[in-house]
């Protein structure tokens, strides 16, 4: 019996080949850097969290006020 709207195939394996190609070739990461990254760090470096249109100057200024360093 199948669940509503789904199949029996289960979770897909992580796409290591794609991740390594992106990390080593496009981002030019050293292996020791690539293997130490967390998945959220890698996604951020790959542009996975980019917002359409980027971040506005006003948003940057608000963040600078909220998180001074």
mmCIF file with all atom_site columns, N, CA, C and O in Angstrom, residues 11-66:
data_model
loop_
_atom_site.group_PDB
_atom_site.id
_atom_site.type_symbol
_atom_site.label_atom_id
_atom_site.label_alt_id
_atom_site.label_comp_id
_atom_site.label_asym_id
_atom_site.label_entity_id
_atom_site.label_seq_id
_atom_site.pdbx_PDB_ins_code
_atom_site.Cartn_x
_atom_site.Cartn_y
_atom_site.Cartn_z
_atom_site.occupancy
_atom_site.B_iso_or_equiv
_atom_site.pdbx_formal_charge
_atom_site.auth_seq_id
_atom_site.auth_comp_id
_atom_site.auth_asym_id
_atom_site.auth_atom_id
_atom_site.pdbx_PDB_model_num
ATOM 1   N N  . UNK A 1 11 ? 13.947 7.867  1.200  1.00 0.00 ? 11 UNK A N  1
ATOM 2   C CA . UNK A 1 11 ? 14.751 9.068  1.007  1.00 0.00 ? 11 UNK A CA 1
ATOM 3   C C  . UNK A 1 11 ? 15.819 8.860  -0.059 1.00 0.00 ? 11 UNK A C  1
ATOM 4   O O  . UNK A 1 11 ? 16.355 7.764  -0.220 1.00 0.00 ? 11 UNK A O  1
ATOM 5   N N  . UNK A 1 12 ? 16.119 9.930  -0.769 1.00 0.00 ? 12 UNK A N  1
ATOM 6   C CA . UNK A 1 12 ? 17.154 9.873  -1.801 1.00 0.00 ? 12 UNK A CA 1
ATOM 7   C C  . UNK A 1 12 ? 18.517 10.070 -1.139 1.00 0.00 ? 12 UNK A C  1
ATOM 8   O O  . UNK A 1 12 ? 18.649 10.823 -0.181 1.00 0.00 ? 12 UNK A O  1
ATOM 9   N N  . UNK A 1 13 ? 19.549 9.414  -1.673 1.00 0.00 ? 13 UNK A N  1
ATOM 10  C CA . UNK A 1 13 ? 20.891 9.594  -1.101 1.00 0.00 ? 13 UNK A CA 1
ATOM 11  C C  . UNK A 1 13 ? 21.407 11.007 -1.347 1.00 0.00 ? 13 UNK A C  1
ATOM 12  O O  . UNK A 1 13 ? 20.994 11.681 -2.295 1.00 0.00 ? 13 UNK A O  1
ATOM 13  N N  . UNK A 1 14 ? 22.304 11.452 -0.477 1.00 0.00 ? 14 UNK A N  1
ATOM 14  C CA . UNK A 1 14 ? 22.880 12.788 -0.629 1.00 0.00 ? 14 UNK A CA 1
ATOM 15  C C  . UNK A 1 14 ? 23.690 12.833 -1.924 1.00 0.00 ? 14 UNK A C  1
ATOM 16  O O  . UNK A 1 14 ? 24.470 11.920 -2.216 1.00 0.00 ? 14 UNK A O  1
ATOM 17  N N  . UNK A 1 15 ? 23.580 13.911 -2.702 1.00 0.00 ? 15 UNK A N  1
ATOM 18  C CA . UNK A 1 15 ? 24.292 14.019 -3.987 1.00 0.00 ? 15 UNK A CA 1
ATOM 19  C C  . UNK A 1 15 ? 25.763 14.425 -3.813 1.00 0.00 ? 15 UNK A C  1
ATOM 20  O O  . UNK A 1 15 ? 26.163 15.554 -4.109 1.00 0.00 ? 15 UNK A O  1
ATOM 21  N N  . UNK A 1 16 ? 26.580 13.493 -3.312 1.00 0.00 ? 16 UNK A N  1
ATOM 22  C CA . UNK A 1 16 ? 27.982 13.814 -3.017 1.00 0.00 ? 16 UNK A CA 1
ATOM 23  C C  . UNK A 1 16 ? 28.745 14.292 -4.246 1.00 0.00 ? 16 UNK A C  1
ATOM 24  O O  . UNK A 1 16 ? 29.572 15.204 -4.142 1.00 0.00 ? 16 UNK A O  1
ATOM 25  N N  . UNK A 1 17 ? 28.519 13.681 -5.396 1.00 0.00 ? 17 UNK A N  1
ATOM 26  C CA . UNK A 1 17 ? 29.236 14.099 -6.603 1.00 0.00 ? 17 UNK A CA 1
ATOM 27  C C  . UNK A 1 17 ? 28.973 15.558 -6.946 1.00 0.00 ? 17 UNK A C  1
ATOM 28  O O  . UNK A 1 17 ? 29.901 16.321 -7.234 1.00 0.00 ? 17 UNK A O  1
ATOM 29  N N  . UNK A 1 18 ? 27.723 15.957 -6.875 1.00 0.00 ? 18 UNK A N  1
ATOM 30  C CA . UNK A 1 18 ? 27.362 17.347 -7.153 1.00 0.00 ? 18 UNK A CA 1
ATOM 31  C C  . UNK A 1 18 ? 27.954 18.282 -6.109 1.00 0.00 ? 18 UNK A C  1
ATOM 32  O O  . UNK A 1 18 ? 28.494 19.342 -6.447 1.00 0.00 ? 18 UNK A O  1
ATOM 33  N N  . UNK A 1 19 ? 27.875 17.902 -4.838 1.00 0.00 ? 19 UNK A N  1
ATOM 34  C CA . UNK A 1 19 ? 28.403 18.742 -3.759 1.00 0.00 ? 19 UNK A CA 1
ATOM 35  C C  . UNK A 1 19 ? 29.911 18.906 -3.889 1.00 0.00 ? 19 UNK A C  1
ATOM 36  O O  . UNK A 1 19 ? 30.447 20.014 -3.714 1.00 0.00 ? 19 UNK A O  1
ATOM 37  N N  . UNK A 1 20 ? 30.623 17.826 -4.194 1.00 0.00 ? 20 UNK A N  1
ATOM 38  C CA . UNK A 1 20 ? 32.082 17.912 -4.319 1.00 0.00 ? 20 UNK A CA 1
ATOM 39  C C  . UNK A 1 20 ? 32.485 18.718 -5.551 1.00 0.00 ? 20 UNK A C  1
ATOM 40  O O  . UNK A 1 20 ? 33.439 19.503 -5.499 1.00 0.00 ? 20 UNK A O  1
ATOM 41  N N  . UNK A 1 21 ? 31.761 18.553 -6.655 1.00 0.00 ? 21 UNK A N  1
ATOM 42  C CA . UNK A 1 21 ? 32.059 19.355 -7.850 1.00 0.00 ? 21 UNK A CA 1
ATOM 43  C C  . UNK A 1 21 ? 31.876 20.838 -7.542 1.00 0.00 ? 21 UNK A C  1
ATOM 44  O O  . UNK A 1 21 ? 32.727 21.666 -7.888 1.00 0.00 ? 21 UNK A O  1
ATOM 45  N N  . UNK A 1 22 ? 30.777 21.174 -6.890 1.00 0.00 ? 22 UNK A N  1
ATOM 46  C CA . UNK A 1 22 ? 30.520 22.564 -6.526 1.00 0.00 ? 22 UNK A CA 1
ATOM 47  C C  . UNK A 1 22 ? 31.589 23.075 -5.565 1.00 0.00 ? 22 UNK A C  1
ATOM 48  O O  . UNK A 1 22 ? 32.143 24.158 -5.746 1.00 0.00 ? 22 UNK A O  1
ATOM 49  N N  . UNK A 1 23 ? 31.888 22.295 -4.535 1.00 0.00 ? 23 UNK A N  1
ATOM 50  C CA . UNK A 1 23 ? 32.853 22.728 -3.522 1.00 0.00 ? 23 UNK A CA 1
ATOM 51  C C  . UNK A 1 23 ? 34.261 22.871 -4.048 1.00 0.00 ? 23 UNK A C  1
ATOM 52  O O  . UNK A 1 23 ? 34.923 23.884 -3.815 1.00 0.00 ? 23 UNK A O  1
ATOM 53  N N  . UNK A 1 24 ? 34.744 21.855 -4.759 1.00 0.00 ? 24 UNK A N  1
ATOM 54  C CA . UNK A 1 24 ? 36.139 21.859 -5.201 1.00 0.00 ? 24 UNK A CA 1
ATOM 55  C C  . UNK A 1 24 ? 36.378 22.678 -6.465 1.00 0.00 ? 24 UNK A C  1
ATOM 56  O O  . UNK A 1 24 ? 37.411 23.327 -6.596 1.00 0.00 ? 24 UNK A O  1
ATOM 57  N N  . UNK A 1 25 ? 35.426 22.650 -7.379 1.00 0.00 ? 25 UNK A N  1
ATOM 58  C CA . UNK A 1 25 ? 35.647 23.320 -8.668 1.00 0.00 ? 25 UNK A CA 1
ATOM 59  C C  . UNK A 1 25 ? 35.064 24.719 -8.741 1.00 0.00 ? 25 UNK A C  1
ATOM 60  O O  . UNK A 1 25 ? 35.750 25.650 -9.147 1.00 0.00 ? 25 UNK A O  1
ATOM 61  N N  . UNK A 1 26 ? 33.808 24.864 -8.363 1.00 0.00 ? 26 UNK A N  1
ATOM 62  C CA . UNK A 1 26 ? 33.180 26.184 -8.470 1.00 0.00 ? 26 UNK A CA 1
ATOM 63  C C  . UNK A 1 26 ? 33.617 27.108 -7.337 1.00 0.00 ? 26 UNK A C  1
ATOM 64  O O  . UNK A 1 26 ? 33.911 28.278 -7.561 1.00 0.00 ? 26 UNK A O  1
ATOM 65  N N  . UNK A 1 27 ? 33.628 26.590 -6.096 1.00 0.00 ? 27 UNK A N  1
ATOM 66  C CA . UNK A 1 27 ? 33.997 27.412 -4.940 1.00 0.00 ? 27 UNK A CA 1
ATOM 67  C C  . UNK A 1 27 ? 35.496 27.376 -4.656 1.00 0.00 ? 27 UNK A C  1
ATOM 68  O O  . UNK A 1 27 ? 35.987 28.162 -3.853 1.00 0.00 ? 27 UNK A O  1
ATOM 69  N N  . UNK A 1 28 ? 36.206 26.441 -5.282 1.00 0.00 ? 28 UNK A N  1
ATOM 70  C CA . UNK A 1 28 ? 37.660 26.287 -5.130 1.00 0.00 ? 28 UNK A CA 1
ATOM 71  C C  . UNK A 1 28 ? 38.092 26.099 -3.673 1.00 0.00 ? 28 UNK A C  1
ATOM 72  O O  . UNK A 1 28 ? 39.068 26.678 -3.201 1.00 0.00 ? 28 UNK A O  1
ATOM 73  N N  . UNK A 1 29 ? 37.322 25.296 -2.957 1.00 0.00 ? 29 UNK A N  1
ATOM 74  C CA . UNK A 1 29 ? 37.643 25.014 -1.561 1.00 0.00 ? 29 UNK A CA 1
ATOM 75  C C  . UNK A 1 29 ? 38.742 23.960 -1.480 1.00 0.00 ? 29 UNK A C  1
ATOM 76  O O  . UNK A 1 29 ? 38.791 23.038 -2.292 1.00 0.00 ? 29 UNK A O  1
ATOM 77  N N  . UNK A 1 30 ? 39.597 24.101 -0.499 1.00 0.00 ? 30 UNK A N  1
ATOM 78  C CA . UNK A 1 30 ? 40.577 23.057 -0.216 1.00 0.00 ? 30 UNK A CA 1
ATOM 79  C C  . UNK A 1 30 ? 39.832 21.880 0.420  1.00 0.00 ? 30 UNK A C  1
ATOM 80  O O  . UNK A 1 30 ? 38.833 22.082 1.115  1.00 0.00 ? 30 UNK A O  1
ATOM 81  N N  . UNK A 1 31 ? 40.307 20.652 0.213  1.00 0.00 ? 31 UNK A N  1
ATOM 82  C CA . UNK A 1 31 ? 39.601 19.500 0.784  1.00 0.00 ? 31 UNK A CA 1
ATOM 83  C C  . UNK A 1 31 ? 39.379 19.611 2.292  1.00 0.00 ? 31 UNK A C  1
ATOM 84  O O  . UNK A 1 31 ? 38.288 19.294 2.781  1.00 0.00 ? 31 UNK A O  1
ATOM 85  N N  . UNK A 1 32 ? 40.394 20.068 3.034  1.00 0.00 ? 32 UNK A N  1
ATOM 86  C CA . UNK A 1 32 ? 40.227 20.161 4.496  1.00 0.00 ? 32 UNK A CA 1
ATOM 87  C C  . UNK A 1 32 ? 39.159 21.182 4.885  1.00 0.00 ? 32 UNK A C  1
ATOM 88  O O  . UNK A 1 32 ? 38.486 21.030 5.895  1.00 0.00 ? 32 UNK A O  1
ATOM 89  N N  . UNK A 1 33 ? 38.968 22.201 4.075  1.00 0.00 ? 33 UNK A N  1
ATOM 90  C CA . UNK A 1 33 ? 37.919 23.192 4.343  1.00 0.00 ? 33 UNK A CA 1
ATOM 91  C C  . UNK A 1 33 ? 36.552 22.585 3.989  1.00 0.00 ? 33 UNK A C  1
ATOM 92  O O  . UNK A 1 33 ? 35.603 22.682 4.770  1.00 0.00 ? 33 UNK A O  1
ATOM 93  N N  . UNK A 1 34 ? 36.478 21.965 2.822  1.00 0.00 ? 34 UNK A N  1
ATOM 94  C CA . UNK A 1 34 ? 35.215 21.356 2.375  1.00 0.00 ? 34 UNK A CA 1
ATOM 95  C C  . UNK A 1 34 ? 34.691 20.364 3.403  1.00 0.00 ? 34 UNK A C  1
ATOM 96  O O  . UNK A 1 34 ? 33.522 20.401 3.783  1.00 0.00 ? 34 UNK A O  1
ATOM 97  N N  . UNK A 1 35 ? 35.545 19.460 3.868  1.00 0.00 ? 35 UNK A N  1
ATOM 98  C CA . UNK A 1 35 ? 35.090 18.392 4.761  1.00 0.00 ? 35 UNK A CA 1
ATOM 99  C C  . UNK A 1 35 ? 34.768 18.873 6.164  1.00 0.00 ? 35 UNK A C  1
ATOM 100 O O  . UNK A 1 35 ? 34.101 18.182 6.925  1.00 0.00 ? 35 UNK A O  1
ATOM 101 N N  . UNK A 1 36 ? 35.212 20.065 6.540  1.00 0.00 ? 36 UNK A N  1
ATOM 102 C CA . UNK A 1 36 ? 34.888 20.613 7.864  1.00 0.00 ? 36 UNK A CA 1
ATOM 103 C C  . UNK A 1 36 ? 33.626 21.464 7.865  1.00 0.00 ? 36 UNK A C  1
ATOM 104 O O  . UNK A 1 36 ? 33.142 21.848 8.932  1.00 0.00 ? 36 UNK A O  1
ATOM 105 N N  . UNK A 1 37 ? 33.096 21.796 6.705  1.00 0.00 ? 37 UNK A N  1
ATOM 106 C CA . UNK A 1 37 ? 31.896 22.621 6.639  1.00 0.00 ? 37 UNK A CA 1
ATOM 107 C C  . UNK A 1 37 ? 30.668 21.862 7.125  1.00 0.00 ? 37 UNK A C  1
ATOM 108 O O  . UNK A 1 37 ? 30.519 20.665 6.858  1.00 0.00 ? 37 UNK A O  1
ATOM 109 N N  . UNK A 1 38 ? 29.795 22.569 7.820  1.00 0.00 ? 38 UNK A N  1
ATOM 110 C CA . UNK A 1 38 ? 28.485 21.987 8.126  1.00 0.00 ? 38 UNK A CA 1
ATOM 111 C C  . UNK A 1 38 ? 27.625 22.144 6.870  1.00 0.00 ? 38 UNK A C  1
ATOM 112 O O  . UNK A 1 38 ? 27.932 22.936 5.977  1.00 0.00 ? 38 UNK A O  1
ATOM 113 N N  . UNK A 1 39 ? 26.543 21.400 6.798  1.00 0.00 ? 39 UNK A N  1
ATOM 114 C CA . UNK A 1 39 ? 25.658 21.516 5.639  1.00 0.00 ? 39 UNK A CA 1
ATOM 115 C C  . UNK A 1 39 ? 25.097 22.929 5.492  1.00 0.00 ? 39 UNK A C  1
ATOM 116 O O  . UNK A 1 39 ? 25.103 23.480 4.383  1.00 0.00 ? 39 UNK A O  1
ATOM 117 N N  . UNK A 1 40 ? 24.640 23.594 6.593  1.00 0.00 ? 40 UNK A N  1
ATOM 118 C CA . UNK A 1 40 ? 24.170 24.980 6.424  1.00 0.00 ? 40 UNK A CA 1
ATOM 119 C C  . UNK A 1 40 ? 25.272 25.932 5.927  1.00 0.00 ? 40 UNK A C  1
ATOM 120 O O  . UNK A 1 40 ? 25.002 26.821 5.124  1.00 0.00 ? 40 UNK A O  1
ATOM 121 N N  . UNK A 1 41 ? 26.512 25.726 6.375  1.00 0.00 ? 41 UNK A N  1
ATOM 122 C CA . UNK A 1 41 ? 27.611 26.570 5.888  1.00 0.00 ? 41 UNK A CA 1
ATOM 123 C C  . UNK A 1 41 ? 27.826 26.360 4.398  1.00 0.00 ? 41 UNK A C  1
ATOM 124 O O  . UNK A 1 41 ? 28.010 27.317 3.637  1.00 0.00 ? 41 UNK A O  1
ATOM 125 N N  . UNK A 1 42 ? 27.800 25.096 3.974  1.00 0.00 ? 42 UNK A N  1
ATOM 126 C CA . UNK A 1 42 ? 27.991 24.801 2.555  1.00 0.00 ? 42 UNK A CA 1
ATOM 127 C C  . UNK A 1 42 ? 26.871 25.389 1.707  1.00 0.00 ? 42 UNK A C  1
ATOM 128 O O  . UNK A 1 42 ? 27.120 25.988 0.660  1.00 0.00 ? 42 UNK A O  1
ATOM 129 N N  . UNK A 1 43 ? 25.648 25.245 2.164  1.00 0.00 ? 43 UNK A N  1
ATOM 130 C CA . UNK A 1 43 ? 24.499 25.792 1.425  1.00 0.00 ? 43 UNK A CA 1
ATOM 131 C C  . UNK A 1 43 ? 24.622 27.312 1.308  1.00 0.00 ? 43 UNK A C  1
ATOM 132 O O  . UNK A 1 43 ? 24.379 27.884 0.241  1.00 0.00 ? 43 UNK A O  1
ATOM 133 N N  . UNK A 1 44 ? 25.042 27.970 2.398  1.00 0.00 ? 44 UNK A N  1
ATOM 134 C CA . UNK A 1 44 ? 25.214 29.427 2.359  1.00 0.00 ? 44 UNK A CA 1
ATOM 135 C C  . UNK A 1 44 ? 26.299 29.819 1.364  1.00 0.00 ? 44 UNK A C  1
ATOM 136 O O  . UNK A 1 44 ? 26.130 30.764 0.587  1.00 0.00 ? 44 UNK A O  1
ATOM 137 N N  . UNK A 1 45 ? 27.425 29.095 1.373  1.00 0.00 ? 45 UNK A N  1
ATOM 138 C CA . UNK A 1 45 ? 28.511 29.412 0.436  1.00 0.00 ? 45 UNK A CA 1
ATOM 139 C C  . UNK A 1 45 ? 28.094 29.179 -1.009 1.00 0.00 ? 45 UNK A C  1
ATOM 140 O O  . UNK A 1 45 ? 28.539 29.882 -1.914 1.00 0.00 ? 45 UNK A O  1
ATOM 141 N N  . UNK A 1 46 ? 27.225 28.207 -1.219 1.00 0.00 ? 46 UNK A N  1
ATOM 142 C CA . UNK A 1 46 ? 26.771 27.876 -2.565 1.00 0.00 ? 46 UNK A CA 1
ATOM 143 C C  . UNK A 1 46 ? 25.647 28.790 -3.043 1.00 0.00 ? 46 UNK A C  1
ATOM 144 O O  . UNK A 1 46 ? 25.187 28.673 -4.165 1.00 0.00 ? 46 UNK A O  1
ATOM 145 N N  . UNK A 1 47 ? 25.178 29.701 -2.178 1.00 0.00 ? 47 UNK A N  1
ATOM 146 C CA . UNK A 1 47 ? 24.133 30.639 -2.566 1.00 0.00 ? 47 UNK A CA 1
ATOM 147 C C  . UNK A 1 47 ? 22.730 30.135 -2.315 1.00 0.00 ? 47 UNK A C  1
ATOM 148 O O  . UNK A 1 47 ? 21.764 30.726 -2.794 1.00 0.00 ? 47 UNK A O  1
ATOM 149 N N  . UNK A 1 48 ? 22.599 29.071 -1.550 1.00 0.00 ? 48 UNK A N  1
ATOM 150 C CA . UNK A 1 48 ? 21.289 28.494 -1.299 1.00 0.00 ? 48 UNK A CA 1
ATOM 151 C C  . UNK A 1 48 ? 20.375 29.335 -0.437 1.00 0.00 ? 48 UNK A C  1
ATOM 152 O O  . UNK A 1 48 ? 19.169 29.121 -0.417 1.00 0.00 ? 48 UNK A O  1
ATOM 153 N N  . UNK A 1 49 ? 20.934 30.288 0.293  1.00 0.00 ? 49 UNK A N  1
ATOM 154 C CA . UNK A 1 49 ? 20.112 31.138 1.153  1.00 0.00 ? 49 UNK A CA 1
ATOM 155 C C  . UNK A 1 49 ? 19.958 32.546 0.584  1.00 0.00 ? 49 UNK A C  1
ATOM 156 O O  . UNK A 1 49 ? 19.443 33.432 1.243  1.00 0.00 ? 49 UNK A O  1
ATOM 157 N N  . UNK A 1 50 ? 20.434 32.752 -0.642 1.00 0.00 ? 50 UNK A N  1
ATOM 158 C CA . UNK A 1 50 ? 20.336 34.080 -1.248 1.00 0.00 ? 50 UNK A CA 1
ATOM 159 C C  . UNK A 1 50 ? 18.883 34.507 -1.380 1.00 0.00 ? 50 UNK A C  1
ATOM 160 O O  . UNK A 1 50 ? 18.014 33.703 -1.694 1.00 0.00 ? 50 UNK A O  1
ATOM 161 N N  . UNK A 1 51 ? 18.673 35.775 -1.158 1.00 0.00 ? 51 UNK A N  1
ATOM 162 C CA . UNK A 1 51 ? 17.332 36.335 -1.292 1.00 0.00 ? 51 UNK A CA 1
ATOM 163 C C  . UNK A 1 51 ? 17.231 37.020 -2.648 1.00 0.00 ? 51 UNK A C  1
ATOM 164 O O  . UNK A 1 51 ? 18.171 37.671 -3.082 1.00 0.00 ? 51 UNK A O  1
ATOM 165 N N  . UNK A 1 52 ? 16.098 36.888 -3.316 1.00 0.00 ? 52 UNK A N  1
ATOM 166 C CA . UNK A 1 52 ? 15.947 37.580 -4.596 1.00 0.00 ? 52 UNK A CA 1
ATOM 167 C C  . UNK A 1 52 ? 16.176 39.081 -4.413 1.00 0.00 ? 52 UNK A C  1
ATOM 168 O O  . UNK A 1 52 ? 15.600 39.698 -3.519 1.00 0.00 ? 52 UNK A O  1
ATOM 169 N N  . UNK A 1 53 ? 17.036 39.646 -5.214 1.00 0.00 ? 53 UNK A N  1
ATOM 170 C CA . UNK A 1 53 ? 17.312 41.071 -5.119 1.00 0.00 ? 53 UNK A CA 1
ATOM 171 C C  . UNK A 1 53 ? 18.342 41.418 -4.071 1.00 0.00 ? 53 UNK A C  1
ATOM 172 O O  . UNK A 1 53 ? 18.705 42.572 -3.923 1.00 0.00 ? 53 UNK A O  1
ATOM 173 N N  . UNK A 1 54 ? 18.830 40.436 -3.325 1.00 0.00 ? 54 UNK A N  1
ATOM 174 C CA . UNK A 1 54 ? 19.850 40.699 -2.313 1.00 0.00 ? 54 UNK A CA 1
ATOM 175 C C  . UNK A 1 54 ? 19.278 41.374 -1.078 1.00 0.00 ? 54 UNK A C  1
ATOM 176 O O  . UNK A 1 54 ? 18.078 41.430 -0.858 1.00 0.00 ? 54 UNK A O  1
ATOM 177 N N  . UNK A 1 55 ? 20.153 41.916 -0.270 1.00 0.00 ? 55 UNK A N  1
ATOM 178 C CA . UNK A 1 55 ? 19.766 42.591 0.964  1.00 0.00 ? 55 UNK A CA 1
ATOM 179 C C  . UNK A 1 55 ? 19.871 44.097 0.739  1.00 0.00 ? 55 UNK A C  1
ATOM 180 O O  . UNK A 1 55 ? 20.803 44.578 0.108  1.00 0.00 ? 55 UNK A O  1
ATOM 181 N N  . UNK A 1 56 ? 18.923 44.835 1.258  1.00 0.00 ? 56 UNK A N  1
ATOM 182 C CA . UNK A 1 56 ? 18.901 46.282 1.032  1.00 0.00 ? 56 UNK A CA 1
ATOM 183 C C  . UNK A 1 56 ? 19.846 47.001 1.997  1.00 0.00 ? 56 UNK A C  1
ATOM 184 O O  . UNK A 1 56 ? 20.253 46.458 3.030  1.00 0.00 ? 56 UNK A O  1
ATOM 185 N N  . UNK A 1 57 ? 20.191 48.205 1.666  1.00 0.00 ? 57 UNK A N  1
ATOM 186 C CA . UNK A 1 57 ? 21.053 49.021 2.515  1.00 0.00 ? 57 UNK A CA 1
ATOM 187 C C  . UNK A 1 57 ? 20.407 49.227 3.891  1.00 0.00 ? 57 UNK A C  1
ATOM 188 O O  . UNK A 1 57 ? 21.069 49.163 4.920  1.00 0.00 ? 57 UNK A O  1
ATOM 189 N N  . UNK A 1 58 ? 19.100 49.458 3.914  1.00 0.00 ? 58 UNK A N  1
ATOM 190 C CA . UNK A 1 58 ? 18.384 49.644 5.170  1.00 0.00 ? 58 UNK A CA 1
ATOM 191 C C  . UNK A 1 58 ? 18.470 48.412 6.058  1.00 0.00 ? 58 UNK A C  1
ATOM 192 O O  . UNK A 1 58 ? 18.640 48.519 7.271  1.00 0.00 ? 58 UNK A O  1
ATOM 193 N N  . UNK A 1 59 ? 18.359 47.212 5.449  1.00 0.00 ? 59 UNK A N  1
ATOM 194 C CA . UNK A 1 59 ? 18.474 45.972 6.217  1.00 0.00 ? 59 UNK A CA 1
ATOM 195 C C  . UNK A 1 59 ? 19.869 45.817 6.797  1.00 0.00 ? 59 UNK A C  1
ATOM 196 O O  . UNK A 1 59 ? 20.039 45.401 7.944  1.00 0.00 ? 59 UNK A O  1
ATOM 197 N N  . UNK A 1 60 ? 20.881 46.183 6.032  1.00 0.00 ? 60 UNK A N  1
ATOM 198 C CA . UNK A 1 60 ? 22.260 46.118 6.519  1.00 0.00 ? 60 UNK A CA 1
ATOM 199 C C  . UNK A 1 60 ? 22.439 47.066 7.701  1.00 0.00 ? 60 UNK A C  1
ATOM 200 O O  . UNK A 1 60 ? 23.017 46.701 8.734  1.00 0.00 ? 60 UNK A O  1
ATOM 201 N N  . UNK A 1 61 ? 21.938 48.277 7.572  1.00 0.00 ? 61 UNK A N  1
ATOM 202 C CA . UNK A 1 61 ? 22.078 49.251 8.659  1.00 0.00 ? 61 UNK A CA 1
ATOM 203 C C  . UNK A 1 61 ? 21.352 48.791 9.923  1.00 0.00 ? 61 UNK A C  1
ATOM 204 O O  . UNK A 1 61 ? 21.877 48.940 11.027 1.00 0.00 ? 61 UNK A O  1
ATOM 205 N N  . UNK A 1 62 ? 20.163 48.222 9.780  1.00 0.00 ? 62 UNK A N  1
ATOM 206 C CA . UNK A 1 62 ? 19.438 47.694 10.952 1.00 0.00 ? 62 UNK A CA 1
ATOM 207 C C  . UNK A 1 62 ? 20.212 46.553 11.603 1.00 0.00 ? 62 UNK A C  1
ATOM 208 O O  . UNK A 1 62 ? 20.298 46.469 12.830 1.00 0.00 ? 62 UNK A O  1
ATOM 209 N N  . UNK A 1 63 ? 20.790 45.688 10.802 1.00 0.00 ? 63 UNK A N  1
ATOM 210 C CA . UNK A 1 63 ? 21.582 44.589 11.350 1.00 0.00 ? 63 UNK A CA 1
ATOM 211 C C  . UNK A 1 63 ? 22.831 45.108 12.060 1.00 0.00 ? 63 UNK A C  1
ATOM 212 O O  . UNK A 1 63 ? 23.223 44.587 13.110 1.00 0.00 ? 63 UNK A O  1
ATOM 213 N N  . UNK A 1 64 ? 23.455 46.152 11.501 1.00 0.00 ? 64 UNK A N  1
ATOM 214 C CA . UNK A 1 64 ? 24.644 46.730 12.127 1.00 0.00 ? 64 UNK A CA 1
ATOM 215 C C  . UNK A 1 64 ? 24.310 47.345 13.483 1.00 0.00 ? 64 UNK A C  1
ATOM 216 O O  . UNK A 1 64 ? 25.097 47.242 14.428 1.00 0.00 ? 64 UNK A O  1
ATOM 217 N N  . UNK A 1 65 ? 23.141 47.948 13.588 1.00 0.00 ? 65 UNK A N  1
ATOM 218 C CA . UNK A 1 65 ? 22.724 48.508 14.867 1.00 0.00 ? 65 UNK A CA 1
ATOM 219 C C  . UNK A 1 65 ? 22.388 47.411 15.871 1.00 0.00 ? 65 UNK A C  1
ATOM 220 O O  . UNK A 1 65 ? 22.715 47.506 17.059 1.00 0.00 ? 65 UNK A O  1
ATOM 221 N N  . UNK A 1 66 ? 21.766 46.364 15.381 1.00 0.00 ? 66 UNK A N  1
ATOM 222 C CA . UNK A 1 66 ? 21.353 45.283 16.272 1.00 0.00 ? 66 UNK A CA 1
ATOM 223 C C  . UNK A 1 66 ? 22.520 44.400 16.710 1.00 0.00 ? 66 UNK A C  1
ATOM 224 O O  . UNK A 1 66 ? 22.543 43.877 17.808 1.00 0.00 ? 66 UNK A O  1
#
